[in-house]
Tab-separated table of C-alpha atoms in Angstrom:
chain	number	residue	atom	x	y	z
A	1	MET	CA	-23.395	-13.247	13.290
A	2	SER	CA	-22.393	-9.698	14.122
A	3	ARG	CA	-24.521	-9.769	17.288
A	4	LEU	CA	-22.838	-12.988	18.399
A	5	VAL	CA	-19.303	-11.648	18.121
A	6	LYS	CA	-20.172	-8.163	19.418
A	7	LYS	CA	-22.010	-9.203	22.595
A	8	GLY	CA	-25.561	-8.566	21.453
A	9	LYS	CA	-25.022	-5.469	19.298
A	10	PHE	CA	-24.711	-5.037	15.557
A	11	ASP	CA	-21.556	-3.613	14.024
A	12	MET	CA	-22.465	-1.769	10.822
A	13	VAL	CA	-19.090	-2.627	9.257
A	14	HIS	CA	-20.012	-6.295	9.658
A	15	VAL	CA	-23.540	-5.831	8.318
A	16	GLN	CA	-22.491	-3.853	5.252
A	17	ASN	CA	-19.527	-6.021	4.339
A	18	ALA	CA	-21.325	-9.313	4.968
A	19	THR	CA	-24.070	-8.165	2.599
A	20	LEU	CA	-21.523	-7.399	-0.106
A	21	ALA	CA	-19.560	-10.601	0.593
A	22	GLY	CA	-22.651	-12.667	-0.249
A	23	GLY	CA	-22.832	-11.035	-3.667
A	24	VAL	CA	-19.116	-11.549	-4.247
A	25	ALA	CA	-19.388	-15.249	-3.432
A	26	VAL	CA	-22.378	-15.826	-5.704
A	27	GLY	CA	-20.852	-13.738	-8.501
A	28	ALA	CA	-18.665	-16.503	-9.952
A	29	ALA	CA	-21.705	-18.772	-10.263
A	30	ALA	CA	-24.075	-16.025	-11.407
A	31	ASP	CA	-24.318	-17.324	-14.974
A	32	LEU	CA	-24.563	-20.959	-13.863
A	33	TYR	CA	-27.597	-22.847	-12.668
A	34	LEU	CA	-27.727	-22.233	-8.937
A	35	HIS	CA	-31.051	-22.732	-7.175
A	36	PRO	CA	-32.209	-19.657	-5.211
A	37	SER	CA	-31.855	-21.577	-1.948
A	38	GLY	CA	-28.290	-22.424	-2.948
A	39	ALA	CA	-27.556	-18.772	-3.687
A	40	ILE	CA	-29.001	-17.722	-0.320
A	41	GLY	CA	-27.011	-20.433	1.469
A	42	VAL	CA	-23.781	-19.384	-0.250
A	43	GLY	CA	-24.491	-15.730	0.581
A	44	ILE	CA	-25.126	-16.499	4.245
A	45	PHE	CA	-21.993	-18.640	4.473
A	46	ALA	CA	-19.877	-15.908	2.840
A	47	GLY	CA	-21.383	-13.318	5.191
A	48	VAL	CA	-20.472	-15.419	8.227
A	49	VAL	CA	-16.932	-15.937	6.897
A	50	SER	CA	-16.614	-12.192	6.272
A	51	VAL	CA	-17.770	-11.242	9.786
A	52	CYS	CA	-15.434	-13.802	11.392
A	53	GLY	CA	-12.615	-12.514	9.201
A	54	TYR	CA	-13.170	-8.927	10.340
A	55	GLU	CA	-13.538	-9.894	13.979
A	56	TYR	CA	-10.769	-12.484	14.354
A	57	LEU	CA	-8.604	-13.073	11.282
A	58	SER	CA	-7.660	-9.438	10.656
A	59	ASP	CA	-6.049	-9.193	14.092
A	60	ILE	CA	-4.159	-12.458	13.579
A	61	LEU	CA	-2.835	-11.314	10.194
A	62	ASP	CA	-1.758	-7.990	11.653
A	63	GLU	CA	-0.204	-9.211	14.914
A	64	LYS	CA	1.394	-12.486	13.834
A	65	PHE	CA	2.266	-11.871	10.178
A	66	LYS	CA	2.465	-8.037	10.110
A	67	ILE	CA	-0.003	-7.928	7.210
A	68	ALA	CA	-2.180	-4.833	7.513
A	69	ASP	CA	-5.453	-5.044	5.609
A	70	THR	CA	-6.560	-1.471	6.217
A	71	CYS	CA	-9.640	-1.689	3.996
A	72	GLY	CA	-10.744	-5.239	4.797
A	73	VAL	CA	-10.227	-6.423	1.213
A	74	HIS	CA	-9.301	-9.920	2.389
A	75	ASN	CA	-12.577	-10.292	4.280
A	76	LEU	CA	-14.850	-8.708	1.695
A	77	HIS	CA	-13.331	-9.836	-1.608
A	78	GLY	CA	-10.592	-12.388	-0.903
A	79	MET	CA	-12.240	-15.149	1.084
A	80	PRO	CA	-15.719	-14.727	-0.469
A	81	GLY	CA	-14.102	-14.722	-3.941
A	82	ILE	CA	-12.423	-18.043	-3.232
A	83	ILE	CA	-15.720	-19.388	-1.914
A	84	GLY	CA	-17.378	-18.208	-5.141
A	85	GLY	CA	-14.815	-19.978	-7.321
A	86	ILE	CA	-15.292	-23.206	-5.400
A	87	VAL	CA	-19.091	-22.852	-5.539
A	88	SER	CA	-18.983	-22.375	-9.307
A	89	ALA	CA	-16.959	-25.585	-9.679
A	90	ILE	CA	-19.363	-27.480	-7.415
A	91	ALA	CA	-22.393	-26.125	-9.303
A	92	LEU	CA	-20.906	-27.388	-12.574
A	93	ALA	CA	-19.788	-30.738	-11.194
A	94	ILE	CA	-23.149	-31.633	-9.649
A	95	ALA	CA	-25.055	-30.495	-12.757
A	96	ASP	CA	-23.376	-33.187	-14.873
A	97	GLY	CA	-26.000	-35.677	-15.998
A	98	THR	CA	-28.951	-33.763	-14.535
A	99	GLY	CA	-30.116	-32.197	-17.810
A	100	VAL	CA	-29.865	-28.678	-16.408
A	101	TYR	CA	-27.708	-27.618	-19.350
A	102	VAL	CA	-28.268	-28.598	-22.966
A	103	SER	CA	-26.047	-31.457	-24.072
A	104	LYS	CA	-22.547	-30.919	-25.393
A	105	GLY	CA	-22.615	-30.351	-29.144
A	106	HIS	CA	-25.891	-28.401	-29.036
A	107	GLU	CA	-25.565	-24.868	-30.410
A	108	ASP	CA	-26.652	-23.373	-27.076
A	109	TYR	CA	-24.152	-25.383	-25.007
A	110	PRO	CA	-22.291	-22.676	-23.039
A	111	PHE	CA	-18.924	-24.387	-22.402
A	112	GLY	CA	-17.530	-24.951	-25.882
A	113	ASP	CA	-15.640	-28.234	-26.264
A	114	TYR	CA	-15.401	-28.894	-22.525
A	115	THR	CA	-17.535	-31.201	-20.436
A	116	LEU	CA	-19.071	-29.876	-17.251
A	117	GLN	CA	-16.456	-31.761	-15.226
A	118	GLN	CA	-13.649	-30.202	-17.282
A	119	GLN	CA	-15.144	-26.737	-16.895
A	120	ALA	CA	-15.376	-27.297	-13.122
A	121	GLY	CA	-11.664	-28.160	-13.128
A	122	TYR	CA	-10.897	-24.980	-15.053
A	123	GLN	CA	-12.836	-22.969	-12.469
A	124	ILE	CA	-10.620	-24.387	-9.693
A	125	ALA	CA	-7.514	-23.802	-11.824
A	126	ALA	CA	-8.576	-20.177	-12.308
A	127	VAL	CA	-8.921	-19.755	-8.531
A	128	CYS	CA	-5.396	-21.157	-8.048
A	129	VAL	CA	-3.894	-18.937	-10.768
A	130	THR	CA	-5.645	-15.893	-9.327
A	131	LEU	CA	-4.325	-16.696	-5.844
A	132	GLY	CA	-0.809	-17.140	-7.234
A	133	ILE	CA	-0.887	-13.805	-9.051
A	134	ALA	CA	-2.329	-12.036	-5.987
A	135	ILE	CA	0.252	-13.490	-3.597
A	136	ILE	CA	3.224	-12.775	-5.874
A	137	ALA	CA	2.021	-9.253	-6.683
A	138	GLY	CA	1.269	-8.548	-3.009
A	139	LEU	CA	4.714	-9.699	-1.921
A	140	GLY	CA	6.322	-7.594	-4.664
A	141	VAL	CA	4.434	-4.454	-3.677
A	142	GLY	CA	5.205	-5.155	-0.011
A	143	LEU	CA	8.923	-5.322	-0.774
A	144	ILE	CA	8.750	-2.046	-2.699
A	145	VAL	CA	6.849	-0.296	0.101
A	146	ARG	CA	9.383	-1.511	2.694
A	147	GLN	CA	12.128	0.273	0.743
A	148	MET	CA	10.274	3.591	0.752
A	149	THR	CA	10.978	6.340	3.238
A	150	PHE	CA	7.997	7.545	5.155
A	151	PRO	CA	7.192	11.220	5.637
A	152	VAL	CA	8.387	12.997	8.740
A	153	HIS	CA	5.016	14.681	9.208
A	154	GLU	CA	2.413	11.995	8.568
A	155	PHE	CA	-1.022	13.173	7.394
A	156	LYS	CA	0.308	16.614	6.501
A	157	ASP	CA	1.353	17.854	3.080
A	158	GLN	CA	4.437	19.853	4.058
A	159	ASP	CA	6.894	17.055	3.138
A	160	ASN	CA	5.775	17.047	-0.483
A	161	TYR	CA	4.168	20.438	-1.149
A	162	ILE	CA	4.676	24.111	-0.430
A	163	VAL	CA	2.044	24.766	2.205
A	164	PRO	CA	1.267	28.386	3.007
A	165	GLY	CA	0.593	29.208	6.643
A	166	GLY	CA	-2.453	31.076	7.730
A	167	ASP	CA	-6.148	30.445	7.584
A	168	LYS	CA	-6.401	26.882	6.374
A	169	ASP	CA	-6.234	23.744	8.486
A	170	TYR	CA	-4.812	21.375	5.875
A	171	LEU	CA	-5.418	18.205	7.842
A	172	ARG	CA	-9.123	18.750	8.151
A	173	GLY	CA	-9.641	20.754	4.950
A	174	THR	CA	-11.570	23.480	6.738
A	175	ILE	CA	-11.038	27.214	7.011
A	176	ARG	CA	-9.882	28.022	10.513
A	177	LYS	CA	-8.481	30.991	12.381
A	178	ALA	CA	-4.733	31.602	12.112
A	179	HIS	CA	-4.461	30.344	15.690
A	180	PHE	CA	-4.799	26.774	14.345
A	181	SER	CA	-2.208	26.749	11.577
A	182	GLY	CA	1.137	25.043	12.139
A	183	ARG	CA	-0.001	22.840	15.046
A	184	ASP	CA	1.813	19.734	16.192
A	185	ASP	CA	0.172	16.319	15.808
A	186	ASP	CA	-0.598	16.234	19.540
A	187	ASP	CA	-2.795	19.297	19.146
A	188	PHE	CA	-5.209	17.328	16.983
A	189	ASP	CA	-6.217	15.236	19.986
A	190	GLU	CA	-7.905	18.308	21.402
A	191	LEU	CA	-10.030	19.295	18.383
A	192	ASP	CA	-13.208	19.115	20.423
A	193	ASP	CA	-11.805	21.774	22.759
A	194	ASP	CA	-10.658	24.137	19.993
A	195	TYR	CA	-10.411	27.872	20.295
A	196	GLU	CA	-13.757	29.607	20.604
A	197	ASP	CA	-14.431	33.213	19.661
């Protein structure tokens, strides 16, 4: 999928995250009976959703809704997690009457007093509760962050710490000549052309 959206070239962010997204999606059904071909199909579907999310949905969320997902959590864990919850419910619902699980009342029956259909419903309910908690908590944190004041000197420690001048370039964490300490942000654009001895 990465080659399709990137004009014939692979994007390693897509490859790595799509691989992980497949595992996330299958995770909710990991202890249920899911045929290997079903697990592969779910993994491929989650990988495609993840790649499309990185390539298209992230920009829409940022530009239209001002939601910045700087680490791609929505594309790697959010959407594949929802897919996994739905897959687990489907796996339970279609297993009813197939004899895949021991019958209810047997000591090895894994779902307590619930039928497979009821357990499938609880899986969907858990997805909805999780979404509700995530949305409410995300909105709450967003409101708190909007009230915060941002540092005057972003990516530098001088707003919060006593920073001695001299031989250390605190942005890059490397020992440098004194010539480099106390630079403006614009100076960092020219790091490739830095002072040479």
